[in-house]
mmCIF file of C-alpha atoms in Angstrom:
data_model
loop_
_atom_site.group_PDB
_atom_site.id
_atom_site.type_symbol
_atom_site.label_atom_id
_atom_site.label_comp_id
_atom_site.label_asym_id
_atom_site.label_seq_id
_atom_site.Cartn_x
_atom_site.Cartn_y
_atom_site.Cartn_z
ATOM 1 C CA UNK A 141 -26.319 58.451 -189.847
ATOM 2 C CA UNK A 142 -27.902 55.055 -190.489
ATOM 3 C CA UNK A 143 -29.769 56.438 -193.494
ATOM 4 C CA UNK A 144 -26.575 57.989 -194.837
ATOM 5 C CA UNK A 145 -24.735 54.649 -194.511
ATOM 6 C CA UNK A 146 -27.623 52.840 -196.218
ATOM 7 C CA UNK A 147 -27.565 55.308 -199.143
ATOM 8 C CA UNK A 148 -23.780 55.056 -199.470
ATOM 9 C CA UNK A 149 -23.980 51.251 -199.494
ATOM 10 C CA UNK A 150 -26.724 51.373 -202.149
ATOM 11 C CA UNK A 151 -24.751 53.836 -204.283
ATOM 12 C CA UNK A 152 -21.588 51.736 -203.990
ATOM 13 C CA UNK A 153 -23.455 48.671 -205.195
ATOM 14 C CA UNK A 154 -24.981 50.636 -208.082
ATOM 15 C CA UNK A 155 -21.482 51.790 -209.099
ATOM 16 C CA UNK A 156 -20.310 48.191 -208.950
ATOM 17 C CA UNK A 157 -23.266 47.062 -211.062
ATOM 18 C CA UNK A 158 -22.585 49.880 -213.508
ATOM 19 C CA UNK A 159 -18.959 48.770 -213.836
ATOM 20 C CA UNK A 160 -19.969 45.162 -214.622
ATOM 21 C CA UNK A 161 -22.716 45.840 -217.185
ATOM 22 C CA UNK A 162 -21.159 46.824 -220.536
ATOM 23 C CA UNK A 163 -24.008 48.966 -221.938
ATOM 24 C CA UNK A 164 -25.397 51.612 -219.595
ATOM 25 C CA UNK A 165 -27.626 54.120 -221.359
ATOM 26 C CA UNK A 166 -28.043 56.682 -218.559
ATOM 27 C CA UNK A 167 -26.543 57.120 -215.119
ATOM 28 C CA UNK A 168 -29.732 57.248 -213.040
ATOM 29 C CA UNK A 169 -30.676 54.319 -210.816
ATOM 30 C CA UNK A 170 -33.658 53.162 -212.859
ATOM 31 C CA UNK A 171 -31.611 53.074 -216.086
ATOM 32 C CA UNK A 172 -28.735 51.207 -214.442
ATOM 33 C CA UNK A 173 -31.119 48.558 -213.085
ATOM 34 C CA UNK A 174 -33.030 48.342 -216.376
ATOM 35 C CA UNK A 175 -29.823 47.958 -218.385
ATOM 36 C CA UNK A 176 -28.560 45.316 -215.950
ATOM 37 C CA UNK A 177 -31.802 43.346 -216.346
ATOM 38 C CA UNK A 178 -31.536 43.538 -220.134
ATOM 39 C CA UNK A 179 -27.914 42.403 -219.978
ATOM 40 C CA UNK A 180 -28.839 39.414 -217.784
ATOM 41 C CA UNK A 181 -31.582 38.484 -220.258
ATOM 42 C CA UNK A 182 -29.024 38.620 -223.101
ATOM 43 C CA UNK A 183 -26.642 36.391 -221.144
ATOM 44 C CA UNK A 184 -29.418 33.914 -220.360
ATOM 45 C CA UNK A 185 -30.363 33.837 -224.057
ATOM 46 C CA UNK A 186 -26.734 33.162 -225.000
ATOM 47 C CA UNK A 187 -26.636 30.303 -222.498
ATOM 48 C CA UNK A 188 -29.841 28.895 -224.021
ATOM 49 C CA UNK A 189 -28.356 29.158 -227.514
ATOM 50 C CA UNK A 190 -25.134 27.436 -226.450
ATOM 51 C CA UNK A 191 -27.091 24.709 -224.681
ATOM 52 C CA UNK A 192 -29.189 24.112 -227.802
ATOM 53 C CA UNK A 193 -26.013 24.027 -229.891
ATOM 54 C CA UNK A 194 -24.475 21.447 -227.533
ATOM 55 C CA UNK A 195 -27.600 19.304 -227.664
ATOM 56 C CA UNK A 196 -27.617 19.376 -231.461
ATOM 57 C CA UNK A 197 -24.005 18.126 -231.790
ATOM 58 C CA UNK A 198 -23.657 14.445 -232.720
ATOM 59 C CA UNK A 199 -23.107 12.023 -229.866
ATOM 60 C CA UNK A 200 -19.933 10.711 -231.483
ATOM 61 C CA UNK A 201 -18.124 13.978 -230.777
ATOM 62 C CA UNK A 202 -15.521 14.216 -228.033
ATOM 63 C CA UNK A 203 -17.688 16.486 -225.859
ATOM 64 C CA UNK A 204 -18.633 15.260 -222.427
ATOM 65 C CA UNK A 205 -22.150 13.876 -222.052
ATOM 66 C CA UNK A 206 -24.879 16.362 -221.273
ATOM 67 C CA UNK A 207 -26.261 14.317 -218.393
ATOM 68 C CA UNK A 208 -24.116 16.384 -215.996
ATOM 69 C CA UNK A 209 -25.155 19.699 -217.581
ATOM 70 C CA UNK A 210 -27.690 21.667 -215.606
ATOM 71 C CA UNK A 211 -29.298 24.445 -217.641
ATOM 72 C CA UNK A 212 -29.010 27.836 -216.011
ATOM 73 C CA UNK A 213 -31.819 29.357 -218.007
ATOM 74 C CA UNK A 214 -35.334 29.257 -216.660
ATOM 75 C CA UNK A 215 -38.191 27.761 -218.630
ATOM 76 C CA UNK A 216 -40.695 29.883 -216.732
ATOM 77 C CA UNK A 217 -40.626 33.577 -215.895
ATOM 78 C CA UNK A 218 -39.011 32.760 -212.504
ATOM 79 C CA UNK A 219 -35.800 34.635 -213.342
ATOM 80 C CA UNK A 220 -35.027 36.059 -209.861
ATOM 81 C CA UNK A 221 -34.774 32.622 -208.196
ATOM 82 C CA UNK A 222 -32.657 31.243 -211.057
ATOM 83 C CA UNK A 223 -30.327 34.247 -210.969
ATOM 84 C CA UNK A 224 -29.871 33.727 -207.224
ATOM 85 C CA UNK A 225 -28.983 30.093 -208.002
ATOM 86 C CA UNK A 226 -26.338 31.209 -210.501
ATOM 87 C CA UNK A 227 -24.801 33.882 -208.283
ATOM 88 C CA UNK A 228 -24.711 31.774 -205.094
ATOM 89 C CA UNK A 229 -24.130 28.195 -206.235
ATOM 90 C CA UNK A 230 -22.779 27.161 -202.841
ATOM 91 C CA UNK A 231 -26.225 27.641 -201.350
ATOM 92 C CA UNK A 232 -27.625 24.987 -203.691
ATOM 93 C CA UNK A 233 -26.492 21.375 -203.765
ATOM 94 C CA UNK A 234 -25.145 20.903 -207.268
ATOM 95 C CA UNK A 235 -22.870 18.173 -208.548
ATOM 96 C CA UNK A 236 -20.979 20.833 -210.476
ATOM 97 C CA UNK A 237 -19.097 21.861 -207.346
ATOM 98 C CA UNK A 238 -17.500 18.431 -206.804
ATOM 99 C CA UNK A 239 -17.031 16.091 -209.745
ATOM 100 C CA UNK A 240 -17.950 12.729 -208.286
ATOM 101 C CA UNK A 241 -17.603 9.661 -210.393
ATOM 102 C CA UNK A 242 -14.935 11.128 -212.656
ATOM 103 C CA UNK A 243 -11.572 9.450 -212.131
ATOM 104 C CA UNK A 244 -8.355 11.408 -211.759
ATOM 105 C CA UNK A 245 -6.387 11.369 -215.004
ATOM 106 C CA UNK A 246 -2.888 12.471 -215.899
ATOM 107 C CA UNK A 247 -1.611 11.879 -219.425
ATOM 108 C CA UNK A 248 1.905 12.844 -220.503
ATOM 109 C CA UNK A 249 3.102 12.594 -224.103
ATOM 110 C CA UNK A 250 6.582 13.242 -225.400
ATOM 111 C CA UNK A 251 6.765 15.477 -228.459
ATOM 112 C CA UNK A 252 9.541 16.441 -230.853
ATOM 113 C CA UNK A 253 12.803 17.450 -229.223
ATOM 114 C CA UNK A 254 12.434 17.975 -225.477
ATOM 115 C CA UNK A 255 8.771 19.059 -225.553
ATOM 116 C CA UNK A 256 5.891 17.385 -223.699
ATOM 117 C CA UNK A 257 2.104 17.577 -223.696
ATOM 118 C CA UNK A 258 0.282 17.129 -220.387
ATOM 119 C CA UNK A 259 -3.412 16.609 -219.687
ATOM 120 C CA UNK A 260 -4.509 16.488 -216.048
ATOM 121 C CA UNK A 261 -7.997 16.225 -214.573
ATOM 122 C CA UNK A 262 -8.956 15.749 -210.934
ATOM 123 C CA UNK A 263 -11.222 17.112 -208.242
ATOM 124 C CA UNK A 264 -10.438 20.681 -207.289
ATOM 125 C CA UNK A 265 -9.036 21.710 -203.960
ATOM 126 C CA UNK A 266 -7.461 24.887 -202.592
ATOM 127 C CA UNK A 267 -3.858 25.417 -203.685
ATOM 128 C CA UNK A 268 -3.918 22.742 -206.385
ATOM 129 C CA UNK A 269 -2.892 25.058 -209.217
ATOM 130 C CA UNK A 270 0.008 26.455 -207.205
ATOM 131 C CA UNK A 271 1.282 23.022 -206.135
ATOM 132 C CA UNK A 272 0.983 21.730 -209.714
ATOM 133 C CA UNK A 273 2.907 24.654 -211.178
ATOM 134 C CA UNK A 274 5.592 24.321 -208.494
ATOM 135 C CA UNK A 275 5.913 20.610 -209.288
ATOM 136 C CA UNK A 276 6.340 21.382 -212.990
ATOM 137 C CA UNK A 277 8.922 24.036 -212.168
ATOM 138 C CA UNK A 278 10.826 21.641 -209.883
ATOM 139 C CA UNK A 279 10.900 19.110 -212.727
ATOM 140 C CA UNK A 280 12.562 21.737 -214.907
ATOM 141 C CA UNK A 281 9.600 22.055 -217.274
ATOM 142 C CA UNK A 282 9.078 25.456 -218.854
ATOM 143 C CA UNK A 283 5.341 25.769 -219.590
ATOM 144 C CA UNK A 284 4.863 27.697 -222.818
ATOM 145 C CA UNK A 285 1.185 27.165 -223.616
ATOM 146 C CA UNK A 286 -1.539 25.955 -221.257
ATOM 147 C CA UNK A 287 -5.259 26.122 -220.540
ATOM 148 C CA UNK A 288 -6.485 25.731 -216.974
ATOM 149 C CA UNK A 289 -10.081 25.369 -215.814
ATOM 150 C CA UNK A 290 -11.586 24.927 -212.368
ATOM 151 C CA UNK A 291 -15.159 24.418 -213.590
ATOM 152 C CA UNK A 292 -16.538 20.992 -212.660
ATOM 153 C CA UNK A 293 -13.145 19.904 -211.355
ATOM 154 C CA UNK A 294 -9.560 20.908 -212.032
ATOM 155 C CA UNK A 295 -8.446 20.545 -215.646
ATOM 156 C CA UNK A 296 -4.973 21.404 -216.890
ATOM 157 C CA UNK A 297 -4.003 21.085 -220.544
ATOM 158 C CA UNK A 298 -0.405 21.955 -221.293
ATOM 159 C CA UNK A 299 -0.014 21.995 -225.046
ATOM 160 C CA UNK A 300 3.693 22.648 -224.921
ATOM 161 C CA UNK A 301 6.247 22.461 -222.146
ATOM 162 C CA UNK A 302 9.993 22.279 -222.700
ATOM 163 C CA UNK A 303 12.434 20.331 -220.564
ATOM 164 C CA UNK A 304 15.014 22.986 -219.756
ATOM 165 C CA UNK A 305 17.449 21.011 -217.577
ATOM 166 C CA UNK A 306 20.200 19.726 -219.842
ATOM 167 C CA UNK A 307 21.243 16.105 -219.470
ATOM 168 C CA UNK A 308 18.031 15.146 -217.671
ATOM 169 C CA UNK A 309 15.456 13.590 -219.955
ATOM 170 C CA UNK A 310 12.261 13.007 -218.007
ATOM 171 C CA UNK A 311 10.200 9.915 -218.638
ATOM 172 C CA UNK A 312 6.398 10.488 -218.956
ATOM 173 C CA UNK A 313 5.781 8.205 -215.961
ATOM 174 C CA UNK A 314 8.076 10.380 -213.806
ATOM 175 C CA UNK A 315 6.132 13.514 -214.725
ATOM 176 C CA UNK A 316 2.833 11.715 -214.153
ATOM 177 C CA UNK A 317 3.918 10.490 -210.711
ATOM 178 C CA UNK A 318 5.045 13.961 -209.616
ATOM 179 C CA UNK A 319 1.780 15.564 -210.814
ATOM 180 C CA UNK A 320 -0.345 12.941 -209.079
ATOM 181 C CA UNK A 321 1.698 13.466 -205.922
ATOM 182 C CA UNK A 322 1.195 17.252 -206.120
ATOM 183 C CA UNK A 323 -2.573 16.672 -206.486
ATOM 184 C CA UNK A 324 -2.619 14.565 -203.328
ATOM 185 C CA UNK A 325 -2.727 11.098 -204.931
ATOM 186 C CA UNK A 326 0.484 9.667 -203.490
ATOM 187 C CA UNK A 327 1.861 6.505 -205.048
ATOM 188 C CA UNK A 328 -0.781 6.333 -207.796
ATOM 189 C CA UNK A 329 0.588 5.874 -211.354
#
């Protein structure tokens, strides 16, 4: 029975691996593992290429400095340890998991008509996205286009939100105060 459970667990994980890797040539175990290794090598090469592209951009660009960027690609053939580092980042102390030194920012700009742009950046915490969206909804803002990222902190860029409550024109400082409050920074404007 123990051997049967072990084989089932192994087969389940192979099926999971097969579902994640886009190009599987054959369905046997060796091919699935070989294709997965090749796919990981392709991904690592893409990361290297993107890192080189970032390093070659001029320093006057609006990109964040590369001093906080930790390359995920190995310079030696030690791929297994590096892959473990990528898959289980919580086991390794990395500043990427908590953005220290970066201040909380909320910027609100009024646009034509009743539209607003919002940029928000702060440290991430559980439930932050939900509380932020609830706060925007309570303000009567209808978010039409947004990009949200939780990598290296919580970043929210709302390119267009409409004020839907008639007769209530919100001031940017009001929106900023409510968003800071929803992020846990009470009384900060």
